[in-house]
């Protein structure tokens, strides 16, 4: 018998909301839980890739290079660089939200906690599993915190702000930013490897795969 229910409604894309509208948009309890689960998972994924020791995500190449020259842990470097990036939002006139500030703080703390709990395995298979697992978890964590609709992360906001101001394509701006931070990270002695390349190729498709499922439907 043919169903009369009709097709399922598509999952919505994240809305472009201002800081106050993000908090007033409804379902705040669910969205806050999802936001912080996503940010903690993001920090855990960073720690997993570090312990895999097969290369880091582009921005983390920069962070790992920075800590070779200043007395900071990796998580502290993530926090410091997040606030440095937020200063670049000012001329771009980007507006931070609760998720933006939370991103700047929580990811670094979760990364340091993970590094405290995990040791670097000696077996290559285990290191590879940590690298791949970290990339997959990072893609899911990205979809979680973006889908909570409580503001972009500092680095995401820098990218979208540059796109809006320059009129360039998102892909071009993102690629340019990530190449720049990898080069600076390399000059500082950051950790580049197979994981860096795999992350660059996989993170976009992984986040796009899960984002429709993780985007919280907001009341109209």
C-alpha positions as a Python dict, from the first residue, in 0.01 Angstrom:
ca = {
    (1, 'X'): (0, 0, 0),
    (2, 'X'): (137, 340, -97),
    (3, 'X'): (220, 575, 188),
    (4, 'X'): (29, 903, 207),
    (5, 'X'): (266, 1062, 454),
    (6, 'X'): (468, 1235, 185),
    (7, 'X'): (847, 1285, 178),
    (8, 'X'): (1033, 1361, 497),
    (9, 'X'): (1125, 1725, 547),
    (10, 'X'): (1492, 1787, 479),
    (11, 'X'): (1719, 1866, 769),
    (12, 'X'): (1768, 2243, 794),
    (13, 'X'): (2098, 2416, 737),
    (14, 'X'): (2235, 2615, 1033),
    (15, 'X'): (2081, 2962, 1051),
    (16, 'X'): (2290, 3280, 1042),
    (17, 'X'): (2186, 3427, 1378),
    (18, 'X'): (2324, 3715, 1582),
    (19, 'X'): (2453, 3658, 1939),
    (20, 'X'): (2125, 3746, 2111),
    (21, 'X'): (1910, 3566, 1856),
    (22, 'X'): (2119, 3251, 1908),
    (23, 'X'): (2018, 3244, 2275),
    (24, 'X'): (1654, 3329, 2210),
    (25, 'X'): (1600, 3090, 1922),
    (26, 'X'): (1461, 2808, 2136),
    (27, 'X'): (1564, 2458, 2249),
    (28, 'X'): (1851, 2620, 2437),
    (29, 'X'): (1902, 2334, 2683),
    (30, 'X'): (1948, 2078, 2408),
    (31, 'X'): (2171, 2312, 2209),
    (32, 'X'): (2397, 2393, 2506),
    (33, 'X'): (2451, 2024, 2581),
    (34, 'X'): (2528, 1954, 2215),
    (35, 'X'): (2763, 2252, 2195),
    (36, 'X'): (2976, 2148, 2491),
    (37, 'X'): (2978, 1779, 2399),
    (38, 'X'): (3099, 1882, 2054),
    (39, 'X'): (3371, 2112, 2188),
    (40, 'X'): (3500, 1854, 2437),
    (41, 'X'): (3500, 1591, 2161),
    (42, 'X'): (3693, 1832, 1938),
    (43, 'X'): (3960, 1872, 2207),
    (44, 'X'): (3975, 1495, 2256),
    (45, 'X'): (4025, 1448, 1882),
    (46, 'X'): (4316, 1692, 1889),
    (47, 'X'): (4479, 1497, 2173),
    (48, 'X'): (4430, 1168, 1986),
    (49, 'X'): (4608, 1303, 1680),
    (50, 'X'): (4894, 1436, 1891),
    (51, 'X'): (4944, 1095, 2053),
    (52, 'X'): (4919, 928, 1713),
    (53, 'X'): (5225, 1136, 1620),
    (54, 'X'): (5163, 1109, 1246),
    (55, 'X'): (5082, 1472, 1170),
    (56, 'X'): (4831, 1727, 1298),
    (57, 'X'): (4551, 1938, 1154),
    (58, 'X'): (4674, 2261, 989),
    (59, 'X'): (4599, 2496, 1280),
    (60, 'X'): (4743, 2244, 1526),
    (61, 'X'): (5067, 2234, 1325),
    (62, 'X'): (5091, 2603, 1417),
    (63, 'X'): (5004, 2535, 1783),
    (64, 'X'): (5259, 2253, 1809),
    (65, 'X'): (5527, 2476, 1660),
    (66, 'X'): (5439, 2765, 1892),
    (67, 'X'): (5489, 2560, 2209),
    (68, 'X'): (5846, 2486, 2106),
    (69, 'X'): (5926, 2853, 2166),
    (70, 'X'): (5697, 2963, 2451),
    (71, 'X'): (5626, 2799, 2789),
    (72, 'X'): (5272, 2681, 2707),
    (73, 'X'): (5102, 2344, 2686),
    (74, 'X'): (4937, 2255, 2356),
    (75, 'X'): (4592, 2325, 2497),
    (76, 'X'): (4705, 2661, 2632),
    (77, 'X'): (4844, 2747, 2288),
    (78, 'X'): (4504, 2663, 2136),
    (79, 'X'): (4335, 2901, 2381),
    (80, 'X'): (4585, 3183, 2328),
    (81, 'X'): (4570, 3157, 1949),
    (82, 'X'): (4190, 3147, 1962),
    (83, 'X'): (4182, 3488, 2128),
    (84, 'X'): (4447, 3622, 1891),
    (85, 'X'): (4226, 3513, 1600),
    (86, 'X'): (3925, 3677, 1766),
    (87, 'X'): (4112, 4009, 1755),
    (88, 'X'): (4118, 3968, 1376),
    (89, 'X'): (3737, 3954, 1383),
    (90, 'X'): (3723, 4322, 1481),
    (91, 'X'): (3815, 4474, 1141),
    (92, 'X'): (3604, 4203, 973),
    (93, 'X'): (3304, 4304, 1191),
    (94, 'X'): (3226, 3947, 1285),
    (95, 'X'): (3006, 3904, 1593),
    (96, 'X'): (3104, 3633, 1844),
    (97, 'X'): (2844, 3422, 2020),
    (98, 'X'): (2845, 3200, 2326),
    (99, 'X'): (2976, 2914, 2114),
    (100, 'X'): (3263, 3131, 1990),
    (101, 'X'): (3396, 3212, 2336),
    (102, 'X'): (3327, 2857, 2458),
    (103, 'X'): (3519, 2719, 2161),
    (104, 'X'): (3818, 2935, 2247),
    (105, 'X'): (3830, 2797, 2602),
    (106, 'X'): (3689, 2443, 2606),
    (107, 'X'): (3879, 2286, 2316),
    (108, 'X'): (4219, 2366, 2466),
    (109, 'X'): (4124, 2241, 2812),
    (110, 'X'): (3984, 1916, 2668),
    (111, 'X'): (4296, 1869, 2455),
    (112, 'X'): (4527, 1903, 2757),
    (113, 'X'): (4308, 1664, 2957),
    (114, 'X'): (4329, 1406, 2680),
    (115, 'X'): (4706, 1442, 2654),
    (116, 'X'): (4731, 1388, 3030),
    (117, 'X'): (4529, 1066, 3005),
    (118, 'X'): (4681, 923, 2685),
    (119, 'X'): (5037, 813, 2618),
    (120, 'X'): (5195, 778, 2275),
    (121, 'X'): (5177, 411, 2169),
    (122, 'X'): (5494, 247, 2041),
    (123, 'X'): (5305, 29, 1791),
    (124, 'X'): (5244, 194, 1454),
    (125, 'X'): (4903, 29, 1414),
    (126, 'X'): (4781, 190, 1738),
    (127, 'X'): (4922, 529, 1640),
    (128, 'X'): (4747, 502, 1304),
    (129, 'X'): (4421, 414, 1481),
    (130, 'X'): (4456, 722, 1702),
    (131, 'X'): (4520, 941, 1398),
    (132, 'X'): (4225, 808, 1197),
    (133, 'X'): (3997, 801, 1501),
    (134, 'X'): (4094, 1158, 1583),
    (135, 'X'): (4008, 1279, 1233),
    (136, 'X'): (3672, 1098, 1230),
    (137, 'X'): (3586, 1227, 1579),
    (138, 'X'): (3686, 1579, 1478),
    (139, 'X'): (3446, 1570, 1182),
    (140, 'X'): (3160, 1459, 1408),
    (141, 'X'): (3253, 1713, 1677),
    (142, 'X'): (3256, 1991, 1417),
    (143, 'X'): (2904, 1899, 1306),
    (144, 'X'): (2788, 1890, 1669),
    (145, 'X'): (2907, 2235, 1768),
    (146, 'X'): (2809, 2402, 1441),
    (147, 'X'): (2469, 2228, 1450),
    (148, 'X'): (2404, 2370, 1798),
    (149, 'X'): (2373, 2713, 1628),
    (150, 'X'): (2540, 2910, 1907),
    (151, 'X'): (2812, 3083, 1708),
    (152, 'X'): (3111, 2996, 1489),
    (153, 'X'): (3448, 2900, 1627),
    (154, 'X'): (3723, 3165, 1611),
    (155, 'X'): (3895, 3012, 1308),
    (156, 'X'): (3568, 2944, 1124),
    (157, 'X'): (3460, 3304, 1181),
    (158, 'X'): (3790, 3434, 1048),
    (159, 'X'): (3738, 3229, 733),
    (160, 'X'): (3377, 3338, 675),
    (161, 'X'): (3462, 3700, 757),
    (162, 'X'): (3740, 3702, 500),
    (163, 'X'): (3507, 3548, 243),
    (164, 'X'): (3244, 3814, 309),
    (165, 'X'): (3493, 4102, 297),
    (166, 'X'): (3702, 3982, 2),
    (167, 'X'): (3428, 3833, -212),
    (168, 'X'): (3648, 3527, -266),
    (169, 'X'): (3531, 3169, -264),
    (170, 'X'): (3506, 2979, 63),
    (171, 'X'): (3730, 2702, -71),
    (172, 'X'): (4000, 2947, -182),
    (173, 'X'): (4001, 3141, 144),
    (174, 'X'): (4006, 2827, 358),
    (175, 'X'): (4287, 2675, 153),
    (176, 'X'): (4489, 2997, 172),
    (177, 'X'): (4447, 3021, 548),
    (178, 'X'): (4540, 2659, 610),
    (179, 'X'): (4844, 2672, 383),
    (180, 'X'): (4959, 2987, 564),
    (181, 'X'): (4925, 2838, 913),
    (182, 'X'): (5097, 2513, 807),
    (183, 'X'): (5391, 2708, 661),
    (184, 'X'): (5424, 2919, 977),
    (185, 'X'): (5390, 2606, 1190),
    (186, 'X'): (5660, 2430, 987),
    (187, 'X'): (5895, 2724, 1033),
    (188, 'X'): (5834, 2701, 1408),
    (189, 'X'): (5899, 2325, 1409),
    (190, 'X'): (5538, 2203, 1413),
    (191, 'X'): (5427, 1842, 1358),
    (192, 'X'): (5339, 1774, 992),
    (193, 'X'): (5281, 1430, 844),
    (194, 'X'): (5034, 1194, 682),
    (195, 'X'): (4769, 1298, 933),
    (196, 'X'): (4791, 1659, 811),
    (197, 'X'): (4714, 1557, 454),
    (198, 'X'): (4442, 1310, 554),
    (199, 'X'): (4277, 1570, 776),
    (200, 'X'): (4276, 1829, 497),
    (201, 'X'): (4111, 1582, 257),
    (202, 'X'): (3863, 1421, 496),
    (203, 'X'): (3742, 1683, 745),
    (204, 'X'): (3512, 1872, 506),
    (205, 'X'): (3327, 1564, 377),
    (206, 'X'): (3300, 1419, 729),
    (207, 'X'): (3152, 1736, 877),
    (208, 'X'): (2916, 1772, 580),
    (209, 'X'): (2804, 1409, 624),
    (210, 'X'): (2697, 1460, 986),
    (211, 'X'): (2588, 1824, 985),
    (212, 'X'): (2231, 1760, 862),
    (213, 'X'): (2176, 1509, 1142),
    (214, 'X'): (2336, 1735, 1405),
    (215, 'X'): (2169, 2064, 1314),
    (216, 'X'): (1909, 2139, 1582),
    (217, 'X'): (1572, 2237, 1436),
    (218, 'X'): (1474, 2578, 1573),
    (219, 'X'): (1110, 2679, 1631),
    (220, 'X'): (984, 2919, 1367),
}
